[in-house]
Amino acid sequence: MASIHRSGSRPQLDLSKAAIEGNFEEKDPTILLPNQSDDLSHLALDIGGSLIKLVYFSRHEGQSIDDKRKKTLKERLGISNGTRRSYPILGGRLHFVKFETTKINECLDFIYSKQLHRGGMDSRLWNAEAPANENAVIKATGGGAFKFTDLFKERLGVSLDKEDEMNCLVAGANFLLKAIRHEAFTHIEGQKEFVQIDHNDLFPYLLVNIGSGVSMIKVDGDGKFQRVSGTNVGGGTYWGLGRLLTKCKSFDELLELSQRGDNRTIDMLVGDIYGGMDYSKIGLSASTIASSFGKAISDTKELEDYSPEDISLSLLRMISYNIGQIAYLNALRFGLKRIFFGGFFIRGHAYTMDTISFAVHFWSKGDAQAMFLRHEGFLGALGAFMSYEKHGLDDLMVHQLVERFPMGAPYTGGKIHGPPLGDLNEKISWMEKFVLKGTEITAPVPMAPPPGTTGLGGFEVPSSKGGTLRSDASALNVGVLHLVPTLEVFPLLADPKTYEPNTIDLADHNELEYWFTVLSGHLPDLVDKAVASEGGTDDAKRRGDAFARAFSAHLARLIEDPAAYGKLGLANLLELREECLREFQFHDAYRSIKQRENEASLAVLADLFAELDSMSEETRLLTLIEGVLAANIFDWGSRACVDLYHKGTIIEIYRMSRNKMQRPWRVDDFDLFKDRMLGSGDKKPQPHKRALLFVDNSGADVVLGMLPLARELLRRGTEVVLVANSLPALNDVTAMELPDIVAEAAKHCDILRRAAEAGSLLVDAMINRSDSSKENSSSVPLMVVENGCGSPCIDLRQVSSELAAAAKDADLLVITNINLRQMERMHVTVTRAFDDDVQIILEGMGRALHTNYNARFKCDALKLAMVKNQRLAEKLIKGSIYDCVCRYEPAS
Ligand SMILES: CC(C)(COP(=O)(O)O)[C@@H](O)C(=O)NCCC(=O)O
Ligand SMILES: [Mn+2]
């Protein structure tokens, strides 16, 4: 049993002149260490025989915008620094890069040009020519850490601090399995399926590392493991024997050969021995391999008489089956439920994974399953990184990590040739060259559904045999890991463990093809908008082209391997598009459209308020909900709606949409909602203490739809929190934009004005009003919080700390959180009284249909949307385009 040794090779923190930033009362204030150099862990290496793997950290260069809303909100909601600790690593990115060991000079150039060896996280800002720190040390594992010590000292002036390889593998695997949601997967007959692993039920497991030789490690916990077995028949055996027998020049070439092979020409099968019959008494079919290479004993044939393809396949199956069998026997020996395979032998090759899975399945008679890891190539390097002190990675939770796939990550993905891409300009040039080289990154071509099983039984050829092998497959599966300590799980989810944000399963190939075609179709128009938003300059055009290429490349990659970036849902695709726009510095493609629509809608708002105020309470509530649904038609992400906008002005379309609102809607729980709000009979229900309104689009949607609804709730004495995007996505309104819109709307309405003042939204207005505090005391506040995302959809497992705080506001608690936790620990069923006091309203197709349509909440939830896509309408509500959804679910 070994335990992880954490050597203290890094400098200690310099605490002199330490000062607390901001409010001393905060629970976890940020501590400034002005004299602490940034000389902290940020690069680790795993130098293997064929590949060098790098894991490095870069600090997130977030812009600090002076957001008045945030300051007052922090005080109001009592938000401290969230779960942020004073670890240096938090709030940055982890990058995964690899090089071929034969090209170690490229690797050294890469480290040098990024100044990763200087130890300073912001070192690029420093003088690149400044002498390197004499004592600089980089953690490294793998045989090359010994072999290349002098080279690193000579070229970069750094020492390599060697970490035990086995320690690193286990530390890397443990981190990934705990921190990354879609890390482990099964791979059977060409089908990748992600496995959700309960973090509390991860240990023990068997880690099988197939390098040149094979190690089998029983892992019992962090730093607790034991090498229980191994075999000398491994990747080296396949490559070594294969090279001798086939004259192949590379490992990948040998694997590729195996795909075209037929092992029956070399292997002796059960049928060969039993005259074509099964040996059914002991459960062996005629096609089972009885003896690998058994037919080669024939003295009439020489090596030249066998095809290299057949030899490679026989060899691959012999070795994979043998490893699979030994792994299973060891799992059995220690009663282990899970077997994870990794190591350079696998390298993301579909066929190798299928072969191993087949073997484990065969020998365990289906009891055990082989699993693989998306970052398997980086276990060692990640483990070496983890061995630095005070990196803070151990404490990160799944919801604080976001994996993104910028260009350069999926395409170079470690296969970096030449200097790294320094800035956007270089990236664009590189993309242009990339296209010229003829690399396939054109618009996606829908592919045929994956083939079915062979149905032959025994050790037949796995069905992924064929065109699915990519020698660089694993390199493409690893993105950049953003560490965002402020993200939290939305506290009102009924069951976060079973929560699945996506409604539509893109594992269904027809669905996948449809949405890919839709998104490809949107591209030209989107590029036009994006370029126009940046003034239509030549630079913007160039960036627009690069964006279109990049996004098409992602789509092409994903249609080929939908699980390449983890489990794929529609929400991920829509977010990927927004991220890709940002990557090419299009920060708000719909800016002018949003402004125009806001102005047009604000101009008629006073009339709408007057109209509403003349109605009875019941009619008003219905009109308000109709208004929200009708105004949701303003959606620049829907093909059909964009076509519609050519047919009339904003107000004309809005009126047309409102006039068409006929109940019953396709999904219509309005009466249930009305009863909760207004009561039935004489009983007047208690209004909700607080409502969280997840708003969607700018213009009529928010101004004529959601704001009047918010006003009604405020009038009833319910505090309103408007929840909006942190970053722009299509024409969605952002949290930064909302206070100004509310301020404009408040000019027409006292209820909104008082509530906005009470919620400190009208900061400027308050300065001029000495009597505001008196009025505030009698008003419930209206607040705006950001949701933590920049997408048309929302994954409620990862929301901003301010949204989480707004959802669990302390003064709504009947009993304190501490008591509650204690009681829960004692298995006392506790009804959280405050959850009944909160209501959430999700609006729009992205937030209420594509995601969260089936989400269950601890509080009352209303989901409102107009379906602006024919196919979705048919599939989800058996209706048609422009049908409406009003789904009301009381607290569960
Ligand atoms: C991107 C969207 C989810 C935005 O809708 P919203 O949330 O604004 O109601 C939606 O427009 C959409 O799914 N569009 C793609 C399908 C289409 O063009 O029909
Ligand atoms: Mn929207």
Tab-separated table of N, CA, C and O in Angstrom, residues 825-864:
chain	number	residue	atom	x	y	z
A	825	ARG	N	-29.164	14.694	8.875
A	825	ARG	CA	-28.205	13.648	9.197
A	825	ARG	C	-28.841	12.589	10.103
A	825	ARG	O	-28.512	11.416	10.054
A	826	MET	N	-29.750	13.065	10.932
A	826	MET	CA	-30.424	12.126	11.832
A	826	MET	C	-31.593	11.428	11.134
A	826	MET	O	-32.414	10.764	11.760
A	827	HIS	N	-31.661	11.634	9.816
A	827	HIS	CA	-32.708	11.017	8.988
A	827	HIS	C	-34.109	11.462	9.388
A	827	HIS	O	-35.077	10.728	9.281
A	828	VAL	N	-34.181	12.681	9.917
A	828	VAL	CA	-35.503	13.220	10.216
A	828	VAL	C	-35.996	13.857	8.930
A	828	VAL	O	-35.265	14.589	8.271
A	829	THR	N	-37.191	13.540	8.526
A	829	THR	CA	-37.708	14.165	7.312
A	829	THR	C	-38.116	15.595	7.642
A	829	THR	O	-38.906	15.836	8.550
A	830	VAL	N	-37.503	16.507	6.951
A	830	VAL	CA	-37.761	17.898	7.263
A	830	VAL	C	-38.481	18.546	6.090
A	830	VAL	O	-38.060	18.415	4.952
A	831	THR	N	-39.562	19.192	6.357
A	831	THR	CA	-40.203	19.940	5.285
A	831	THR	C	-39.610	21.328	5.338
A	831	THR	O	-39.663	21.997	6.363
A	832	ARG	N	-39.030	21.716	4.259
A	832	ARG	CA	-38.427	23.039	4.244
A	832	ARG	C	-39.531	24.041	3.988
A	832	ARG	O	-39.929	24.275	2.849
A	833	ALA	N	-39.997	24.624	5.057
A	833	ALA	CA	-41.138	25.519	4.939
A	833	ALA	C	-40.877	26.613	3.914
A	833	ALA	O	-41.767	27.014	3.187
A	834	PHE	N	-39.628	27.064	3.831
A	834	PHE	CA	-39.360	28.196	2.958
A	834	PHE	C	-39.528	27.862	1.485
A	834	PHE	O	-39.802	28.729	0.682
A	835	ASP	N	-39.379	26.587	1.132
A	835	ASP	CA	-39.517	26.249	-0.272
A	835	ASP	C	-40.924	26.528	-0.785
A	835	ASP	O	-41.126	26.817	-1.955
A	836	ASP	N	-41.900	26.431	0.101
A	836	ASP	CA	-43.268	26.743	-0.292
A	836	ASP	C	-43.448	28.234	-0.536
A	836	ASP	O	-44.405	28.664	-1.150
A	837	ASP	N	-42.532	29.012	0.022
A	837	ASP	CA	-42.665	30.450	-0.107
A	837	ASP	C	-42.025	30.982	-1.376
A	837	ASP	O	-42.096	32.157	-1.671
A	838	VAL	N	-41.336	30.104	-2.067
A	838	VAL	CA	-40.630	30.546	-3.268
A	838	VAL	C	-41.317	29.954	-4.492
A	838	VAL	O	-41.844	28.853	-4.456
A	839	GLN	N	-41.269	30.732	-5.554
A	839	GLN	CA	-41.839	30.265	-6.808
A	839	GLN	C	-40.804	30.549	-7.891
A	839	GLN	O	-40.132	31.573	-7.837
A	840	ILE	N	-40.671	29.624	-8.833
A	840	ILE	CA	-39.795	29.989	-9.946
A	840	ILE	C	-40.585	29.969	-11.248
A	840	ILE	O	-41.501	29.162	-11.420
A	841	ILE	N	-40.252	30.901	-12.106
A	841	ILE	CA	-40.910	30.970	-13.413
A	841	ILE	C	-39.816	30.929	-14.473
A	841	ILE	O	-38.945	31.796	-14.526
A	842	LEU	N	-39.837	29.862	-15.252
A	842	LEU	CA	-38.846	29.699	-16.314
A	842	LEU	C	-39.517	30.075	-17.619
A	842	LEU	O	-40.607	29.589	-17.920
A	843	GLU	N	-38.855	30.938	-18.404
A	843	GLU	CA	-39.484	31.375	-19.629
A	843	GLU	C	-38.616	31.101	-20.848
A	843	GLU	O	-37.393	31.198	-20.776
A	844	GLY	N	-39.242	30.741	-21.949
A	844	GLY	CA	-38.552	30.596	-23.227
A	844	GLY	C	-38.261	29.152	-23.570
A	844	GLY	O	-38.232	28.275	-22.713
A	845	MET	N	-38.017	28.981	-24.867
A	845	MET	CA	-37.788	27.630	-25.372
A	845	MET	C	-36.504	27.023	-24.815
A	845	MET	O	-36.467	25.856	-24.440
A	846	GLY	N	-35.464	27.845	-24.754
A	846	GLY	CA	-34.175	27.341	-24.298
A	846	GLY	C	-34.209	26.908	-22.840
A	846	GLY	O	-33.783	25.803	-22.502
A	847	ARG	N	-34.758	27.782	-21.979
A	847	ARG	CA	-34.716	27.518	-20.531
A	847	ARG	C	-35.835	26.605	-20.042
A	847	ARG	O	-35.681	25.917	-19.042
A	848	ALA	N	-36.996	26.651	-20.742
A	848	ALA	CA	-38.139	25.889	-20.222
A	848	ALA	C	-38.480	24.652	-21.046
A	848	ALA	O	-39.219	23.790	-20.574
A	849	LEU	N	-37.953	24.569	-22.297
A	849	LEU	CA	-38.269	23.385	-23.112
A	849	LEU	C	-37.027	22.551	-23.425
A	849	LEU	O	-36.940	21.391	-23.013
A	850	HIS	N	-36.066	23.154	-24.159
A	850	HIS	CA	-34.850	22.383	-24.479
A	850	HIS	C	-34.189	21.891	-23.195
A	850	HIS	O	-33.673	20.787	-23.128
A	851	THR	N	-34.163	22.773	-22.200
A	851	THR	CA	-33.675	22.333	-20.891
A	851	THR	C	-34.783	22.563	-19.867
A	851	THR	O	-35.605	23.467	-20.027
A	852	ASN	N	-34.794	21.749	-18.865
A	852	ASN	CA	-35.650	21.893	-17.669
A	852	ASN	C	-37.131	21.579	-17.856
A	852	ASN	O	-37.909	21.740	-16.926
A	853	TYR	N	-37.522	21.169	-19.049
A	853	TYR	CA	-38.940	20.857	-19.237
A	853	TYR	C	-39.368	19.761	-18.250
A	853	TYR	O	-40.450	19.795	-17.694
A	854	ASN	N	-38.476	18.818	-18.026
A	854	ASN	CA	-38.810	17.717	-17.106
A	854	ASN	C	-38.181	17.868	-15.727
A	854	ASN	O	-38.235	16.951	-14.912
A	855	ALA	N	-37.562	19.018	-15.480
A	855	ALA	CA	-36.901	19.206	-14.176
A	855	ALA	C	-37.950	19.352	-13.075
A	855	ALA	O	-38.987	19.971	-13.272
A	856	ARG	N	-37.647	18.765	-11.923
A	856	ARG	CA	-38.554	18.868	-10.776
A	856	ARG	C	-37.922	19.766	-9.722
A	856	ARG	O	-36.714	19.724	-9.511
A	857	PHE	N	-38.763	20.567	-9.073
A	857	PHE	CA	-38.240	21.522	-8.105
A	857	PHE	C	-38.852	21.329	-6.727
A	857	PHE	O	-39.923	20.758	-6.593
A	858	LYS	N	-38.140	21.855	-5.730
A	858	LYS	CA	-38.644	21.789	-4.353
A	858	LYS	C	-39.715	22.853	-4.131
A	858	LYS	O	-40.355	22.875	-3.095
A	859	CYS	N	-39.806	23.797	-5.079
A	859	CYS	CA	-40.767	24.887	-4.915
A	859	CYS	C	-41.736	24.877	-6.097
A	859	CYS	O	-41.560	24.113	-7.039
A	860	ASP	N	-42.749	25.718	-6.059
A	860	ASP	CA	-43.677	25.822	-7.186
A	860	ASP	C	-42.908	26.266	-8.428
A	860	ASP	O	-42.048	27.147	-8.332
A	861	ALA	N	-43.240	25.673	-9.565
A	861	ALA	CA	-42.530	26.054	-10.784
A	861	ALA	C	-43.510	26.236	-11.931
A	861	ALA	O	-44.397	25.410	-12.143
A	862	LEU	N	-43.334	27.332	-12.660
A	862	LEU	CA	-44.159	27.603	-13.830
A	862	LEU	C	-43.226	27.667	-15.036
A	862	LEU	O	-42.230	28.375	-15.015
A	863	LYS	N	-43.553	26.893	-16.067
A	863	LYS	CA	-42.717	26.884	-17.268
A	863	LYS	C	-43.531	27.434	-18.431
A	863	LYS	O	-44.584	26.883	-18.753
A	864	LEU	N	-43.059	28.536	-18.991
A	864	LEU	CA	-43.814	29.232	-20.037
A	864	LEU	C	-42.979	29.344	-21.311
A	864	LEU	O	-41.837	29.803	-21.248
